[in-house]
Short mmCIF file of C-alpha atoms in Angstrom, two decimals:
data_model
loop_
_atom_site.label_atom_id
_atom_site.label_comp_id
_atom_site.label_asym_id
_atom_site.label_seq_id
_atom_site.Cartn_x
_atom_site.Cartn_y
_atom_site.Cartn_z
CA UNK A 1 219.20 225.84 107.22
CA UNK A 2 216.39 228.38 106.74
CA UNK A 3 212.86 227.40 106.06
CA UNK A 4 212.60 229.66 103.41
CA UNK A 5 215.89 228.06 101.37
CA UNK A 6 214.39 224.85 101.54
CA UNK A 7 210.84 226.34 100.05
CA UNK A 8 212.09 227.79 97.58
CA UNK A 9 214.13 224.21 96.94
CA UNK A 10 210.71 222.44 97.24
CA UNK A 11 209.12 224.78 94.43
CA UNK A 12 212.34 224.05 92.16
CA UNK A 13 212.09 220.68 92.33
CA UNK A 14 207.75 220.79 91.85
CA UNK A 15 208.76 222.54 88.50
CA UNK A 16 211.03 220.52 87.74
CA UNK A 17 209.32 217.23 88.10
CA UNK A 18 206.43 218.81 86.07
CA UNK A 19 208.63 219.91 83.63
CA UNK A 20 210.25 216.35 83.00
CA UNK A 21 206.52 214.98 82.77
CA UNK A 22 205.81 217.53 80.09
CA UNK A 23 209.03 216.40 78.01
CA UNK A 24 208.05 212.56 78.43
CA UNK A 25 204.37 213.24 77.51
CA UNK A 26 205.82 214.46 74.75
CA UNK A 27 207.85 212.02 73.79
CA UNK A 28 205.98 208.95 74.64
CA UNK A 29 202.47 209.69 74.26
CA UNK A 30 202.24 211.29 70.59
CA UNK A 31 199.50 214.06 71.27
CA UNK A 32 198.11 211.93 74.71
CA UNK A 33 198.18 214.22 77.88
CA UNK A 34 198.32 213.20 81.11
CA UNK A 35 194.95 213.44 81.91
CA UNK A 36 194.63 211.21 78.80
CA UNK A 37 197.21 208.57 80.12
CA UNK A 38 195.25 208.69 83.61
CA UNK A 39 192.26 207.97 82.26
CA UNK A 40 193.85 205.02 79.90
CA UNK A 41 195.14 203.92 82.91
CA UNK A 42 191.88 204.28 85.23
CA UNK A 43 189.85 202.20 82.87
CA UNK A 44 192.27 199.45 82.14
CA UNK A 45 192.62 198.96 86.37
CA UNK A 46 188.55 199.00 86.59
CA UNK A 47 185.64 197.13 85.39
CA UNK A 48 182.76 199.11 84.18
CA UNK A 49 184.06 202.63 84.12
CA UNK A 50 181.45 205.07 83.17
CA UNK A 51 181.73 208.88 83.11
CA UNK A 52 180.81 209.27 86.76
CA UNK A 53 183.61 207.36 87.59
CA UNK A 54 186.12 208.67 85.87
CA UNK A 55 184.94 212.15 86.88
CA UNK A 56 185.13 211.33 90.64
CA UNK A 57 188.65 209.24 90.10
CA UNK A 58 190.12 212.51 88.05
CA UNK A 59 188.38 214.68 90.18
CA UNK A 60 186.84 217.06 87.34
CA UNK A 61 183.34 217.46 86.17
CA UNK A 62 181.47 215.36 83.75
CA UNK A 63 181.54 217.39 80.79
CA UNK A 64 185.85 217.54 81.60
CA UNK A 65 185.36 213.55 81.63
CA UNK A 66 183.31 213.30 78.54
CA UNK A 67 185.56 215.54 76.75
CA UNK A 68 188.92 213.17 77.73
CA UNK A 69 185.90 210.21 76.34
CA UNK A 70 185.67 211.65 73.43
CA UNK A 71 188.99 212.17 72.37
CA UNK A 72 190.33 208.83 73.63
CA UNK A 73 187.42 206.90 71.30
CA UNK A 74 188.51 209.47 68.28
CA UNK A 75 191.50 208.22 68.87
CA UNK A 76 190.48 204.57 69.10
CA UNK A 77 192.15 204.23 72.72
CA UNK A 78 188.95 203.00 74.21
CA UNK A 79 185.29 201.67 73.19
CA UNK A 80 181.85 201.88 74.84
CA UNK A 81 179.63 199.52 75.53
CA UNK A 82 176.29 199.25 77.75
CA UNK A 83 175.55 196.18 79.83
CA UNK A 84 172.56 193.79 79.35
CA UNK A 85 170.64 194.73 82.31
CA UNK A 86 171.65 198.43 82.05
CA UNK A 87 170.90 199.71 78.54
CA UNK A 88 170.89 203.32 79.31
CA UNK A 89 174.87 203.79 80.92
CA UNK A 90 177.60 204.22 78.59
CA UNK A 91 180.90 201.75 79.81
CA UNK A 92 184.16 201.83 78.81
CA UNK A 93 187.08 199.52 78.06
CA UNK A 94 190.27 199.62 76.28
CA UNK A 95 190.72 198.63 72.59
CA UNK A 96 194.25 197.04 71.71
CA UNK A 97 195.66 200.52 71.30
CA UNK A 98 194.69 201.38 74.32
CA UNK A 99 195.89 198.49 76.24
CA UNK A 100 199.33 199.40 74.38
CA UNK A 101 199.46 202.98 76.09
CA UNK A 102 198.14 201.47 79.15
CA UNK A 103 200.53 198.97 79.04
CA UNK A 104 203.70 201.24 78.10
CA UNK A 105 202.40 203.31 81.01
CA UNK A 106 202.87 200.47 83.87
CA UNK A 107 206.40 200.28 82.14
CA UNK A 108 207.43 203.65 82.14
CA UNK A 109 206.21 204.23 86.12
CA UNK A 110 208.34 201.07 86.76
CA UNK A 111 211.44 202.36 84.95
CA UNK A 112 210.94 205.34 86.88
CA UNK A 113 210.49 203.92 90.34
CA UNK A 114 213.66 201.93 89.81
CA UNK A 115 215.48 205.08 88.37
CA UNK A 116 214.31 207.37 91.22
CA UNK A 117 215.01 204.90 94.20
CA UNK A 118 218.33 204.75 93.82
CA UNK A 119 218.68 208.77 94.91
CA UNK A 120 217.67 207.43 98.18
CA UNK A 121 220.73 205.59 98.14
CA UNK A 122 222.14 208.80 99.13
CA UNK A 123 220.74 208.88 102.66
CA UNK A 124 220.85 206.62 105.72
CA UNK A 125 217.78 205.04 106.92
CA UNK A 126 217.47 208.10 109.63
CA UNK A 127 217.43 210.85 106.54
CA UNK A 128 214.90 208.86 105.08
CA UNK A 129 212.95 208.43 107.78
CA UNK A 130 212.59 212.47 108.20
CA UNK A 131 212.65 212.94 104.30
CA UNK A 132 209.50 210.53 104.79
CA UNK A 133 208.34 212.99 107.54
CA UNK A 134 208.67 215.42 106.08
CA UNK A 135 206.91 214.40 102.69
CA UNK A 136 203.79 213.34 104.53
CA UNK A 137 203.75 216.54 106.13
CA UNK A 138 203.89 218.37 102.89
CA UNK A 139 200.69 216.41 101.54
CA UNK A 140 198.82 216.69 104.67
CA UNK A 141 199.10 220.16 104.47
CA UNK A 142 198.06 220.32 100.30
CA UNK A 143 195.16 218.23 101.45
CA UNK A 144 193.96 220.24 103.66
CA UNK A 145 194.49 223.44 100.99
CA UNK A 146 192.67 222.12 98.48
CA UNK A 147 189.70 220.97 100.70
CA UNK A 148 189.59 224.72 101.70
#
């Protein structure tokens, strides 16, 4: 098969997977975006998040991580708080709303690990092995892009 058919496969199914994202954003996470979500889900997996930490886990600047902030207290998502010995850091941690998104969004990447394994049922453990291959190939290769 030619490299170029399997590309161009590749990029279909990127667009795809983004698109189906999109749809369940949509349709799970009433006017939450992923970043949102991500964040939701960052903060209820760590203990004293501040902005610096979020902005190195989502890998965008401060003001991008105060902005997400912002919105996800509007929204009453998550709260701040400061520490006793450290009055001058802002932490976060989810309110009951939030630990309802956070929570639906554990279930959700469950249902959709146990929905997407089964296409590997498809394959012998051989195929998998070089689908595997192949796949950390791929990100190798992205890494390395984005670092240059």
């Amino acid at each position: 098969m030619e490299s170029k058919k399997i590309l161009n496969k590749l990029i279909d199914v990127f667009q795809l997977v983004e698109e189906m994202n999109k749809k369940l954003f949509v349709k799970e996470y009433d006017g939450l975006n992923m970043s949102d979500v991500h964040t939701i889900d960052y903060i209820g997996k760590n203990n004293e998040v501040n902005i610096t930490a979020i902005s190195r886990h989502m890998k965008i600047t401060k003001s991008g991580a105060l902005k997400i902030v912002k919105k996800l207290l509007d929204r009453e998502e998550i709260e701040q708080f400061q520490l006793p010995h450290n009055r001058k850091e802002k932490y976060f941690s989810l309110t009951s709303q939030g630990r309802k998104t956070f929570e639906k969004h554990e279930r959700l990447h469950r249902e959709g690990e146990e929905r997407e394994s089964k296409l590997f049922e498809n394959f012998s453990q051989d195929e998998r092995e070089v689908i595997f291959k192949f796949l950390q190939v791929v990100e190798e290769d992205m890494k390395e892009k984005i670092k240059n």
